[in-house]
Amino acid sequence: GAGVSQSPSNKVTEKGKDVELRCDPISGHTALYWYRQSLGQGLEFLIYFQGNSAPDKSGLPSDRFSAERTGGSVSTLTIQRTQQEDSAVYLCASSPPPASGIGYNEQFFGPGTRLTVL
Amino acid sequence: GNSVTQMEGPVTLSEEAFLTINCTYTATGYPSLFWYVQYPGEGLQLLLKATKADDKGSNKGFEATYRKETTSFHLEKGSVQVSDSAVYFCALSDSLLNDYKLSFGAGTTVTVRA
């Protein structure tokens, strides 16, 4: 079946511009996560959605970052007034409803969006 | 808070050599532990997992055992192949907050030469 898809695959933007990154999770997956992979910081958690609500936004680095999810499906990560330090690969992952009694939830990752801020 | 410390690379091996990548963790609850792999040009894939102490995860000839007493989850493979060249990430998920977000190690780049 179809995996997690992300668009665009590459985005080059100028400092100060806003960007939107899109994630299409696997159908039926209720949880959705955004992570960022950068040279200096490794892989960092940004935000978690359960359905359309975001109970954990603790990883968003500043108020320039926001995300929403609609219809329990597609999610958009928006970065306003981009800075050069925002350059990274942004990864999206989704996971199915947790099975009862299982203490983990496997996450399936998309290919990522490589963002370059000039 | 939660954190993962992973052996730094890069690691270069010859085919059929033994591979070990060390991973230790700090967690507030009872985490599940994972190894993810990122092959060149591809996305992150789950390689193996262990959800409680003394569990052994295994896949594609790789193994890792969840050692609570040493807070470790070292990855091993007895005989590597060129196709194992990839970046390997150790990660944990702590379900205390019910969000299962992953905390990753820095990643170890492994290159296997024929």
mmCIF file with all atom_site columns, C-alpha atoms in Angstrom:
data_model
loop_
_atom_site.group_PDB
_atom_site.id
_atom_site.type_symbol
_atom_site.label_atom_id
_atom_site.label_alt_id
_atom_site.label_comp_id
_atom_site.label_asym_id
_atom_site.label_entity_id
_atom_site.label_seq_id
_atom_site.pdbx_PDB_ins_code
_atom_site.Cartn_x
_atom_site.Cartn_y
_atom_site.Cartn_z
_atom_site.occupancy
_atom_site.B_iso_or_equiv
_atom_site.pdbx_formal_charge
_atom_site.auth_seq_id
_atom_site.auth_comp_id
_atom_site.auth_asym_id
_atom_site.auth_atom_id
_atom_site.pdbx_PDB_model_num
ATOM 1   C CA . GLY A 1 1   ? 0.000  0.000   0.000  1.00 0.00 ? 1   GLY A CA 1
ATOM 2   C CA . ALA A 1 2   ? 0.954  3.647   -0.201 1.00 0.00 ? 2   ALA A CA 1
ATOM 3   C CA . GLY A 1 3   ? 3.390  4.905   2.370  1.00 0.00 ? 3   GLY A CA 1
ATOM 4   C CA . VAL A 1 4   ? 3.775  8.328   3.911  1.00 0.00 ? 4   VAL A CA 1
ATOM 5   C CA . SER A 1 5   ? 4.280  10.965  1.263  1.00 0.00 ? 5   SER A CA 1
ATOM 6   C CA . GLN A 1 6   ? 5.712  14.444  1.622  1.00 0.00 ? 6   GLN A CA 1
ATOM 7   C CA . SER A 1 7   ? 5.834  17.402  -0.679 1.00 0.00 ? 7   SER A CA 1
ATOM 8   C CA . PRO A 1 8   ? 7.771  19.100  -1.981 1.00 0.00 ? 8   PRO A CA 1
ATOM 9   C CA . SER A 1 9   ? 10.788 16.825  -1.903 1.00 0.00 ? 9   SER A CA 1
ATOM 10  C CA . ASN A 1 10  ? 13.064 19.850  -2.135 1.00 0.00 ? 10  ASN A CA 1
ATOM 11  C CA . LYS A 1 11  ? 12.422 23.482  -1.334 1.00 0.00 ? 11  LYS A CA 1
ATOM 12  C CA . VAL A 1 12  ? 14.830 26.364  -1.766 1.00 0.00 ? 12  VAL A CA 1
ATOM 13  C CA . THR A 1 13  ? 13.711 29.671  -0.353 1.00 0.00 ? 13  THR A CA 1
ATOM 14  C CA . GLU A 1 14  ? 15.107 33.038  0.535  1.00 0.00 ? 14  GLU A CA 1
ATOM 15  C CA . LYS A 1 15  ? 15.617 34.174  4.085  1.00 0.00 ? 15  LYS A CA 1
ATOM 16  C CA . GLY A 1 16  ? 12.498 35.869  5.409  1.00 0.00 ? 16  GLY A CA 1
ATOM 17  C CA . LYS A 1 17  ? 10.024 34.012  3.196  1.00 0.00 ? 17  LYS A CA 1
ATOM 18  C CA . ASP A 1 18  ? 7.310  31.702  4.510  1.00 0.00 ? 18  ASP A CA 1
ATOM 19  C CA . VAL A 1 19  ? 7.211  28.026  3.515  1.00 0.00 ? 19  VAL A CA 1
ATOM 20  C CA . GLU A 1 20  ? 4.627  25.264  3.800  1.00 0.00 ? 20  GLU A CA 1
ATOM 21  C CA . LEU A 1 21  ? 5.558  21.599  3.933  1.00 0.00 ? 21  LEU A CA 1
ATOM 22  C CA . ARG A 1 22  ? 2.935  18.930  3.401  1.00 0.00 ? 22  ARG A CA 1
ATOM 23  C CA . CYS A 1 23  ? 2.565  15.420  4.776  1.00 0.00 ? 23  CYS A CA 1
ATOM 24  C CA . ASP A 1 24  ? 0.100  12.747  3.647  1.00 0.00 ? 24  ASP A CA 1
ATOM 25  C CA . PRO A 1 25  ? 0.078  9.957   6.211  1.00 0.00 ? 25  PRO A CA 1
ATOM 26  C CA . ILE A 1 26  ? -0.840 6.355   5.642  1.00 0.00 ? 26  ILE A CA 1
ATOM 27  C CA . SER A 1 27  ? -4.607 5.980   5.439  1.00 0.00 ? 27  SER A CA 1
ATOM 28  C CA . GLY A 1 28  ? -6.118 5.096   8.793  1.00 0.00 ? 28  GLY A CA 1
ATOM 29  C CA . HIS A 1 29  ? -3.127 6.214   10.840 1.00 0.00 ? 29  HIS A CA 1
ATOM 30  C CA . THR A 1 30  ? -4.382 8.394   13.651 1.00 0.00 ? 30  THR A CA 1
ATOM 31  C CA . ALA A 1 31  ? -1.052 9.676   14.929 1.00 0.00 ? 31  ALA A CA 1
ATOM 32  C CA . LEU A 1 32  ? 1.249  11.952  12.966 1.00 0.00 ? 32  LEU A CA 1
ATOM 33  C CA . TYR A 1 33  ? 4.670  13.280  13.916 1.00 0.00 ? 33  TYR A CA 1
ATOM 34  C CA . TRP A 1 34  ? 7.004  15.898  12.493 1.00 0.00 ? 34  TRP A CA 1
ATOM 35  C CA . TYR A 1 35  ? 10.750 15.633  13.005 1.00 0.00 ? 35  TYR A CA 1
ATOM 36  C CA . ARG A 1 36  ? 13.691 17.651  11.756 1.00 0.00 ? 36  ARG A CA 1
ATOM 37  C CA . GLN A 1 37  ? 17.031 16.229  10.667 1.00 0.00 ? 37  GLN A CA 1
ATOM 38  C CA . SER A 1 38  ? 19.870 18.709  10.543 1.00 0.00 ? 38  SER A CA 1
ATOM 39  C CA . LEU A 1 39  ? 23.645 18.434  10.557 1.00 0.00 ? 39  LEU A CA 1
ATOM 40  C CA . GLY A 1 40  ? 24.151 20.185  13.835 1.00 0.00 ? 40  GLY A CA 1
ATOM 41  C CA . GLN A 1 41  ? 21.200 18.836  15.799 1.00 0.00 ? 41  GLN A CA 1
ATOM 42  C CA . GLY A 1 42  ? 20.577 15.329  14.490 1.00 0.00 ? 42  GLY A CA 1
ATOM 43  C CA . LEU A 1 43  ? 16.987 14.089  14.468 1.00 0.00 ? 43  LEU A CA 1
ATOM 44  C CA . GLU A 1 44  ? 14.657 16.200  16.609 1.00 0.00 ? 44  GLU A CA 1
ATOM 45  C CA . PHE A 1 45  ? 10.994 15.818  17.427 1.00 0.00 ? 45  PHE A CA 1
ATOM 46  C CA . LEU A 1 46  ? 8.886  18.845  16.530 1.00 0.00 ? 46  LEU A CA 1
ATOM 47  C CA . ILE A 1 47  ? 5.189  18.114  17.058 1.00 0.00 ? 47  ILE A CA 1
ATOM 48  C CA . TYR A 1 48  ? 2.729  15.252  17.512 1.00 0.00 ? 48  TYR A CA 1
ATOM 49  C CA . PHE A 1 49  ? -0.876 15.028  16.336 1.00 0.00 ? 49  PHE A CA 1
ATOM 50  C CA . GLN A 1 50  ? -3.524 12.622  17.524 1.00 0.00 ? 50  GLN A CA 1
ATOM 51  C CA . GLY A 1 51  ? -6.364 13.108  15.117 1.00 0.00 ? 51  GLY A CA 1
ATOM 52  C CA . ASN A 1 52  ? -6.578 16.837  14.464 1.00 0.00 ? 52  ASN A CA 1
ATOM 53  C CA . SER A 1 53  ? -5.309 17.953  17.847 1.00 0.00 ? 53  SER A CA 1
ATOM 54  C CA . ALA A 1 54  ? -1.689 18.494  18.829 1.00 0.00 ? 54  ALA A CA 1
ATOM 55  C CA . PRO A 1 55  ? -1.205 17.482  22.470 1.00 0.00 ? 55  PRO A CA 1
ATOM 56  C CA . ASP A 1 56  ? 2.566  17.773  22.228 1.00 0.00 ? 56  ASP A CA 1
ATOM 57  C CA . LYS A 1 57  ? 4.150  20.776  20.523 1.00 0.00 ? 57  LYS A CA 1
ATOM 58  C CA . SER A 1 58  ? 7.171  20.784  22.784 1.00 0.00 ? 58  SER A CA 1
ATOM 59  C CA . GLY A 1 59  ? 9.712  20.400  19.975 1.00 0.00 ? 59  GLY A CA 1
ATOM 60  C CA . LEU A 1 60  ? 8.750  23.434  17.902 1.00 0.00 ? 60  LEU A CA 1
ATOM 61  C CA . PRO A 1 61  ? 11.882 25.623  18.062 1.00 0.00 ? 61  PRO A CA 1
ATOM 62  C CA . SER A 1 62  ? 10.175 29.010  17.911 1.00 0.00 ? 62  SER A CA 1
ATOM 63  C CA . ASP A 1 63  ? 6.841  30.698  17.317 1.00 0.00 ? 63  ASP A CA 1
ATOM 64  C CA . ARG A 1 64  ? 7.748  30.965  13.644 1.00 0.00 ? 64  ARG A CA 1
ATOM 65  C CA . PHE A 1 65  ? 6.901  27.279  13.399 1.00 0.00 ? 65  PHE A CA 1
ATOM 66  C CA . SER A 1 66  ? 3.319  26.041  13.348 1.00 0.00 ? 66  SER A CA 1
ATOM 67  C CA . ALA A 1 67  ? 1.483  22.989  12.109 1.00 0.00 ? 67  ALA A CA 1
ATOM 68  C CA . GLU A 1 68  ? -2.041 21.880  11.544 1.00 0.00 ? 68  GLU A CA 1
ATOM 69  C CA . ARG A 1 69  ? -3.811 18.712  10.597 1.00 0.00 ? 69  ARG A CA 1
ATOM 70  C CA . THR A 1 70  ? -7.188 18.536  8.959  1.00 0.00 ? 70  THR A CA 1
ATOM 71  C CA . GLY A 1 71  ? -9.671 15.699  8.583  1.00 0.00 ? 71  GLY A CA 1
ATOM 72  C CA . GLY A 1 72  ? -7.406 13.492  10.656 1.00 0.00 ? 72  GLY A CA 1
ATOM 73  C CA . SER A 1 73  ? -5.236 13.133  7.589  1.00 0.00 ? 73  SER A CA 1
ATOM 74  C CA . VAL A 1 74  ? -3.057 15.685  5.796  1.00 0.00 ? 74  VAL A CA 1
ATOM 75  C CA . SER A 1 75  ? -0.768 17.868  7.864  1.00 0.00 ? 75  SER A CA 1
ATOM 76  C CA . THR A 1 76  ? 0.993  21.094  6.962  1.00 0.00 ? 76  THR A CA 1
ATOM 77  C CA . LEU A 1 77  ? 4.069  22.445  8.717  1.00 0.00 ? 77  LEU A CA 1
ATOM 78  C CA . THR A 1 78  ? 4.491  26.174  8.207  1.00 0.00 ? 78  THR A CA 1
ATOM 79  C CA . ILE A 1 79  ? 7.661  28.112  8.853  1.00 0.00 ? 79  ILE A CA 1
ATOM 80  C CA . GLN A 1 80  ? 7.306  31.872  8.802  1.00 0.00 ? 80  GLN A CA 1
ATOM 81  C CA . ARG A 1 81  ? 10.119 34.318  8.119  1.00 0.00 ? 81  ARG A CA 1
ATOM 82  C CA . THR A 1 82  ? 12.582 31.501  7.423  1.00 0.00 ? 82  THR A CA 1
ATOM 83  C CA . GLN A 1 83  ? 16.126 31.747  8.719  1.00 0.00 ? 83  GLN A CA 1
ATOM 84  C CA . GLN A 1 84  ? 19.237 29.977  7.504  1.00 0.00 ? 84  GLN A CA 1
ATOM 85  C CA . GLU A 1 85  ? 19.273 27.802  10.617 1.00 0.00 ? 85  GLU A CA 1
ATOM 86  C CA . ASP A 1 86  ? 15.918 26.371  9.490  1.00 0.00 ? 86  ASP A CA 1
ATOM 87  C CA . SER A 1 87  ? 17.717 24.551  6.676  1.00 0.00 ? 87  SER A CA 1
ATOM 88  C CA . ALA A 1 88  ? 17.203 20.851  7.312  1.00 0.00 ? 88  ALA A CA 1
ATOM 89  C CA . VAL A 1 89  ? 15.319 17.774  6.178  1.00 0.00 ? 89  VAL A CA 1
ATOM 90  C CA . TYR A 1 90  ? 11.815 17.769  7.618  1.00 0.00 ? 90  TYR A CA 1
ATOM 91  C CA . LEU A 1 91  ? 10.455 14.291  8.197  1.00 0.00 ? 91  LEU A CA 1
ATOM 92  C CA . CYS A 1 92  ? 6.897  13.230  8.766  1.00 0.00 ? 92  CYS A CA 1
ATOM 93  C CA . ALA A 1 93  ? 5.855  9.928   10.305 1.00 0.00 ? 93  ALA A CA 1
ATOM 94  C CA . SER A 1 94  ? 2.505  8.327   10.985 1.00 0.00 ? 94  SER A CA 1
ATOM 95  C CA . SER A 1 95  ? 1.377  5.432   13.118 1.00 0.00 ? 95  SER A CA 1
ATOM 96  C CA . PRO A 1 96  ? -1.802 3.439   13.552 1.00 0.00 ? 96  PRO A CA 1
ATOM 97  C CA . PRO A 1 97  ? -3.998 3.525   16.663 1.00 0.00 ? 97  PRO A CA 1
ATOM 98  C CA . PRO A 1 98  ? -1.979 1.928   19.481 1.00 0.00 ? 98  PRO A CA 1
ATOM 99  C CA . ALA A 1 99  ? -2.921 -1.650  20.176 1.00 0.00 ? 99  ALA A CA 1
ATOM 100 C CA . SER A 1 100 ? -4.082 -2.273  23.686 1.00 0.00 ? 100 SER A CA 1
ATOM 101 C CA . GLY A 1 101 ? -1.353 -3.280  26.089 1.00 0.00 ? 101 GLY A CA 1
ATOM 102 C CA . ILE A 1 102 ? 1.495  -2.552  23.713 1.00 0.00 ? 102 ILE A CA 1
ATOM 103 C CA . GLY A 1 103 ? 3.931  -0.002  25.014 1.00 0.00 ? 103 GLY A CA 1
ATOM 104 C CA . TYR A 1 104 ? 5.073  1.376   21.705 1.00 0.00 ? 104 TYR A CA 1
ATOM 105 C CA . ASN A 1 105 ? 3.662  2.485   18.413 1.00 0.00 ? 105 ASN A CA 1
ATOM 106 C CA . GLU A 1 106 ? 5.610  1.858   15.239 1.00 0.00 ? 106 GLU A CA 1
ATOM 107 C CA . GLN A 1 107 ? 6.136  4.977   13.188 1.00 0.00 ? 107 GLN A CA 1
ATOM 108 C CA . PHE A 1 108 ? 6.371  4.915   9.412  1.00 0.00 ? 108 PHE A CA 1
ATOM 109 C CA . PHE A 1 109 ? 8.455  7.687   7.926  1.00 0.00 ? 109 PHE A CA 1
ATOM 110 C CA . GLY A 1 110 ? 8.093  9.644   4.737  1.00 0.00 ? 110 GLY A CA 1
ATOM 111 C CA . PRO A 1 111 ? 11.034 10.501  2.459  1.00 0.00 ? 111 PRO A CA 1
ATOM 112 C CA . GLY A 1 112 ? 11.326 14.010  3.865  1.00 0.00 ? 112 GLY A CA 1
ATOM 113 C CA . THR A 1 113 ? 11.413 17.526  2.494  1.00 0.00 ? 113 THR A CA 1
ATOM 114 C CA . ARG A 1 114 ? 14.847 19.077  2.158  1.00 0.00 ? 114 ARG A CA 1
ATOM 115 C CA . LEU A 1 115 ? 14.568 22.768  2.961  1.00 0.00 ? 115 LEU A CA 1
ATOM 116 C CA . THR A 1 116 ? 17.368 25.124  2.022  1.00 0.00 ? 116 THR A CA 1
ATOM 117 C CA . VAL A 1 117 ? 17.186 28.733  3.168  1.00 0.00 ? 117 VAL A CA 1
ATOM 118 C CA . LEU A 1 118 ? 19.533 31.024  1.277  1.00 0.00 ? 118 LEU A CA 1
ATOM 119 C CA . GLY B 2 1   ? 14.282 13.918  30.237 1.00 0.00 ? 1   GLY B CA 1
ATOM 120 C CA . ASN B 2 2   ? 14.903 11.220  27.681 1.00 0.00 ? 2   ASN B CA 1
ATOM 121 C CA . SER B 2 3   ? 18.125 10.955  25.735 1.00 0.00 ? 3   SER B CA 1
ATOM 122 C CA . VAL B 2 4   ? 20.061 8.504   23.606 1.00 0.00 ? 4   VAL B CA 1
ATOM 123 C CA . THR B 2 5   ? 23.821 8.375   23.290 1.00 0.00 ? 5   THR B CA 1
ATOM 124 C CA . GLN B 2 6   ? 25.157 6.520   20.317 1.00 0.00 ? 6   GLN B CA 1
ATOM 125 C CA . MET B 2 7   ? 28.637 5.498   19.269 1.00 0.00 ? 7   MET B CA 1
ATOM 126 C CA . GLU B 2 8   ? 30.009 8.061   16.886 1.00 0.00 ? 8   GLU B CA 1
ATOM 127 C CA . GLY B 2 9   ? 31.110 7.099   13.446 1.00 0.00 ? 9   GLY B CA 1
ATOM 128 C CA . PRO B 2 10  ? 31.899 6.872   10.766 1.00 0.00 ? 10  PRO B CA 1
ATOM 129 C CA . VAL B 2 11  ? 32.566 3.170   10.836 1.00 0.00 ? 11  VAL B CA 1
ATOM 130 C CA . THR B 2 12  ? 34.250 1.458   7.897  1.00 0.00 ? 12  THR B CA 1
ATOM 131 C CA . LEU B 2 13  ? 34.342 -2.324  7.699  1.00 0.00 ? 13  LEU B CA 1
ATOM 132 C CA . SER B 2 14  ? 35.222 -5.056  5.259  1.00 0.00 ? 14  SER B CA 1
ATOM 133 C CA . GLU B 2 15  ? 32.565 -7.453  4.063  1.00 0.00 ? 15  GLU B CA 1
ATOM 134 C CA . GLU B 2 16  ? 31.908 -10.335 6.488  1.00 0.00 ? 16  GLU B CA 1
ATOM 135 C CA . ALA B 2 17  ? 33.308 -8.371  9.432  1.00 0.00 ? 17  ALA B CA 1
ATOM 136 C CA . PHE B 2 18  ? 31.534 -8.131  12.786 1.00 0.00 ? 18  PHE B CA 1
ATOM 137 C CA . LEU B 2 19  ? 29.657 -4.912  13.468 1.00 0.00 ? 19  LEU B CA 1
ATOM 138 C CA . THR B 2 20  ? 28.794 -3.417  16.844 1.00 0.00 ? 20  THR B CA 1
ATOM 139 C CA . ILE B 2 21  ? 27.235 -0.001  17.379 1.00 0.00 ? 21  ILE B CA 1
ATOM 140 C CA . ASN B 2 22  ? 26.910 1.009   21.008 1.00 0.00 ? 22  ASN B CA 1
ATOM 141 C CA . CYS B 2 23  ? 23.805 2.743   22.294 1.00 0.00 ? 23  CYS B CA 1
ATOM 142 C CA . THR B 2 24  ? 22.917 3.825   25.828 1.00 0.00 ? 24  THR B CA 1
ATOM 143 C CA . TYR B 2 25  ? 19.859 5.684   26.988 1.00 0.00 ? 25  TYR B CA 1
ATOM 144 C CA . THR B 2 26  ? 18.360 7.762   29.768 1.00 0.00 ? 26  THR B CA 1
ATOM 145 C CA . ALA B 2 27  ? 14.619 7.652   30.310 1.00 0.00 ? 27  ALA B CA 1
ATOM 146 C CA . THR B 2 28  ? 12.169 8.703   32.976 1.00 0.00 ? 28  THR B CA 1
ATOM 147 C CA . GLY B 2 29  ? 9.754  5.824   32.440 1.00 0.00 ? 29  GLY B CA 1
ATOM 148 C CA . TYR B 2 30  ? 9.837  2.417   30.814 1.00 0.00 ? 30  TYR B CA 1
ATOM 149 C CA . PRO B 2 31  ? 10.866 3.084   27.238 1.00 0.00 ? 31  PRO B CA 1
ATOM 150 C CA . SER B 2 32  ? 10.653 0.971   24.155 1.00 0.00 ? 32  SER B CA 1
ATOM 151 C CA . LEU B 2 33  ? 13.885 0.874   22.197 1.00 0.00 ? 33  LEU B CA 1
ATOM 152 C CA . PHE B 2 34  ? 14.453 0.898   18.456 1.00 0.00 ? 34  PHE B CA 1
ATOM 153 C CA . TRP B 2 35  ? 17.081 0.823   15.786 1.00 0.00 ? 35  TRP B CA 1
ATOM 154 C CA . TYR B 2 36  ? 16.224 2.704   12.606 1.00 0.00 ? 36  TYR B CA 1
ATOM 155 C CA . VAL B 2 37  ? 18.228 2.536   9.389  1.00 0.00 ? 37  VAL B CA 1
ATOM 156 C CA . GLN B 2 38  ? 18.540 5.075   6.599  1.00 0.00 ? 38  GLN B CA 1
ATOM 157 C CA . TYR B 2 39  ? 19.942 3.645   3.377  1.00 0.00 ? 39  TYR B CA 1
ATOM 158 C CA . PRO B 2 40  ? 21.466 6.084   0.872  1.00 0.00 ? 40  PRO B CA 1
ATOM 159 C CA . GLY B 2 41  ? 18.741 8.118   -0.803 1.00 0.00 ? 41  GLY B CA 1
ATOM 160 C CA . GLU B 2 42  ? 15.951 6.473   1.204  1.00 0.00 ? 42  GLU B CA 1
ATOM 161 C CA . GLY B 2 43  ? 13.795 7.326   4.193  1.00 0.00 ? 43  GLY B CA 1
ATOM 162 C CA . LEU B 2 44  ? 14.091 6.053   7.737  1.00 0.00 ? 44  LEU B CA 1
ATOM 163 C CA . GLN B 2 45  ? 13.032 2.450   8.226  1.00 0.00 ? 45  GLN B CA 1
ATOM 164 C CA . LEU B 2 46  ? 12.507 0.525   11.417 1.00 0.00 ? 46  LEU B CA 1
ATOM 165 C CA . LEU B 2 47  ? 15.185 -2.173  11.648 1.00 0.00 ? 47  LEU B CA 1
ATOM 166 C CA . LEU B 2 48  ? 14.286 -3.786  14.968 1.00 0.00 ? 48  LEU B CA 1
ATOM 167 C CA . LYS B 2 49  ? 12.674 -3.066  18.306 1.00 0.00 ? 49  LYS B CA 1
ATOM 168 C CA . ALA B 2 50  ? 12.437 -4.251  21.917 1.00 0.00 ? 50  ALA B CA 1
ATOM 169 C CA . THR B 2 51  ? 9.685  -3.180  24.252 1.00 0.00 ? 51  THR B CA 1
ATOM 170 C CA . LYS B 2 52  ? 10.816 -4.452  27.658 1.00 0.00 ? 52  LYS B CA 1
ATOM 171 C CA . ALA B 2 53  ? 13.912 -5.449  29.566 1.00 0.00 ? 53  ALA B CA 1
ATOM 172 C CA . ASP B 2 54  ? 15.766 -8.536  28.287 1.00 0.00 ? 54  ASP B CA 1
ATOM 173 C CA . ASP B 2 55  ? 13.826 -8.528  25.011 1.00 0.00 ? 55  ASP B CA 1
ATOM 174 C CA . LYS B 2 56  ? 15.963 -9.203  21.947 1.00 0.00 ? 56  LYS B CA 1
ATOM 175 C CA . GLY B 2 57  ? 15.029 -7.540  18.701 1.00 0.00 ? 57  GLY B CA 1
ATOM 176 C CA . SER B 2 58  ? 16.278 -9.078  15.467 1.00 0.00 ? 58  SER B CA 1
ATOM 177 C CA . ASN B 2 59  ? 15.942 -8.495  11.745 1.00 0.00 ? 59  ASN B CA 1
ATOM 178 C CA . LYS B 2 60  ? 18.095 -9.006  8.627  1.00 0.00 ? 60  LYS B CA 1
ATOM 179 C CA . GLY B 2 61  ? 20.828 -10.622 10.712 1.00 0.00 ? 61  GLY B CA 1
ATOM 180 C CA . PHE B 2 62  ? 20.988 -7.676  13.125 1.00 0.00 ? 62  PHE B CA 1
ATOM 181 C CA . GLU B 2 63  ? 20.303 -8.132  16.835 1.00 0.00 ? 63  GLU B CA 1
ATOM 182 C CA . ALA B 2 64  ? 20.015 -5.904  19.870 1.00 0.00 ? 64  ALA B CA 1
ATOM 183 C CA . THR B 2 65  ? 19.126 -6.785  23.465 1.00 0.00 ? 65  THR B CA 1
ATOM 184 C CA . TYR B 2 66  ? 17.352 -4.399  25.835 1.00 0.00 ? 66  TYR B CA 1
ATOM 185 C CA . ARG B 2 67  ? 19.604 -4.266  28.935 1.00 0.00 ? 67  ARG B CA 1
ATOM 186 C CA . LYS B 2 68  ? 17.921 -2.329  31.703 1.00 0.00 ? 68  LYS B CA 1
ATOM 187 C CA . GLU B 2 69  ? 20.783 -2.839  34.165 1.00 0.00 ? 69  GLU B CA 1
ATOM 188 C CA . THR B 2 70  ? 23.244 -1.111  31.844 1.00 0.00 ? 70  THR B CA 1
ATOM 189 C CA . THR B 2 71  ? 20.631 1.058   30.063 1.00 0.00 ? 71  THR B CA 1
ATOM 190 C CA . SER B 2 72  ? 21.973 -0.173  26.753 1.00 0.00 ? 72  SER B CA 1
ATOM 191 C CA . PHE B 2 73  ? 20.697 -1.430  23.411 1.00 0.00 ? 73  PHE B CA 1
ATOM 192 C CA . HIS B 2 74  ? 23.783 -2.241  21.348 1.00 0.00 ? 74  HIS B CA 1
ATOM 193 C CA . LEU B 2 75  ? 23.328 -3.254  17.723 1.00 0.00 ? 75  LEU B CA 1
ATOM 194 C CA . GLU B 2 76  ? 25.292 -6.231  16.388 1.00 0.00 ? 76  GLU B CA 1
ATOM 195 C CA . LYS B 2 77  ? 25.661 -8.144  13.183 1.00 0.00 ? 77  LYS B CA 1
ATOM 196 C CA . GLY B 2 78  ? 27.970 -11.076 12.778 1.00 0.00 ? 78  GLY B CA 1
ATOM 197 C CA . SER B 2 79  ? 28.820 -10.736 9.094  1.00 0.00 ? 79  SER B CA 1
ATOM 198 C CA . VAL B 2 80  ? 28.093 -7.489  7.303  1.00 0.00 ? 80  VAL B CA 1
ATOM 199 C CA . GLN B 2 81  ? 27.481 -7.060  3.590  1.00 0.00 ? 81  GLN B CA 1
ATOM 200 C CA . VAL B 2 82  ? 28.045 -4.113  1.286  1.00 0.00 ? 82  VAL B CA 1
ATOM 201 C CA . SER B 2 83  ? 24.265 -3.640  1.266  1.00 0.00 ? 83  SER B CA 1
ATOM 202 C CA . ASP B 2 84  ? 24.385 -2.870  5.005  1.00 0.00 ? 84  ASP B CA 1
ATOM 203 C CA . SER B 2 85  ? 26.076 0.445   4.273  1.00 0.00 ? 85  SER B CA 1
ATOM 204 C CA . ALA B 2 86  ? 23.724 3.002   5.802  1.00 0.00 ? 86  ALA B CA 1
ATOM 205 C CA . VAL B 2 87  ? 23.194 5.383   8.698  1.00 0.00 ? 87  VAL B CA 1
ATOM 206 C CA . TYR B 2 88  ? 21.924 3.660   11.845 1.00 0.00 ? 88  TYR B CA 1
ATOM 207 C CA . PHE B 2 89  ? 19.942 5.477   14.525 1.00 0.00 ? 89  PHE B CA 1
ATOM 208 C CA . CYS B 2 90  ? 19.196 4.252   18.012 1.00 0.00 ? 90  CYS B CA 1
ATOM 209 C CA . ALA B 2 91  ? 15.937 5.627   19.408 1.00 0.00 ? 91  ALA B CA 1
ATOM 210 C CA . LEU B 2 92  ? 13.609 5.366   22.343 1.00 0.00 ? 92  LEU B CA 1
ATOM 211 C CA . SER B 2 93  ? 9.920  5.964   22.837 1.00 0.00 ? 93  SER B CA 1
ATOM 212 C CA . ASP B 2 94  ? 8.584  6.627   26.294 1.00 0.00 ? 94  ASP B CA 1
ATOM 213 C CA . SER B 2 95  ? 4.885  5.999   26.522 1.00 0.00 ? 95  SER B CA 1
ATOM 214 C CA . LEU B 2 96  ? 4.433  7.806   29.827 1.00 0.00 ? 96  LEU B CA 1
ATOM 215 C CA . LEU B 2 97  ? 3.059  10.826  28.016 1.00 0.00 ? 97  LEU B CA 1
ATOM 216 C CA . ASN B 2 98  ? 1.055  8.641   25.656 1.00 0.00 ? 98  ASN B CA 1
ATOM 217 C CA . ASP B 2 99  ? 2.496  10.246  22.584 1.00 0.00 ? 99  ASP B CA 1
ATOM 218 C CA . TYR B 2 100 ? 5.268  7.754   21.757 1.00 0.00 ? 100 TYR B CA 1
ATOM 219 C CA . LYS B 2 101 ? 7.469  10.412  20.241 1.00 0.00 ? 101 LYS B CA 1
ATOM 220 C CA . LEU B 2 102 ? 10.937 9.179   19.381 1.00 0.00 ? 102 LEU B CA 1
ATOM 221 C CA . SER B 2 103 ? 14.177 10.470  20.845 1.00 0.00 ? 103 SER B CA 1
ATOM 222 C CA . PHE B 2 104 ? 17.074 9.652   18.531 1.00 0.00 ? 104 PHE B CA 1
ATOM 223 C CA . GLY B 2 105 ? 20.784 9.213   18.895 1.00 0.00 ? 105 GLY B CA 1
ATOM 224 C CA . ALA B 2 106 ? 23.095 11.155  16.599 1.00 0.00 ? 106 ALA B CA 1
ATOM 225 C CA . GLY B 2 107 ? 23.352 8.356   14.059 1.00 0.00 ? 107 GLY B CA 1
ATOM 226 C CA . THR B 2 108 ? 26.289 6.198   13.003 1.00 0.00 ? 108 THR B CA 1
ATOM 227 C CA . THR B 2 109 ? 27.375 6.037   9.387  1.00 0.00 ? 109 THR B CA 1
ATOM 228 C CA . VAL B 2 110 ? 28.496 2.548   8.424  1.00 0.00 ? 110 VAL B CA 1
ATOM 229 C CA . THR B 2 111 ? 30.364 1.829   5.206  1.00 0.00 ? 111 THR B CA 1
ATOM 230 C CA . VAL B 2 112 ? 31.057 -1.759  4.215  1.00 0.00 ? 112 VAL B CA 1
ATOM 231 C CA . ARG B 2 113 ? 33.754 -2.316  1.602  1.00 0.00 ? 113 ARG B CA 1
ATOM 232 C CA . ALA B 2 114 ? 33.830 -5.358  -0.679 1.00 0.00 ? 114 ALA B CA 1
#
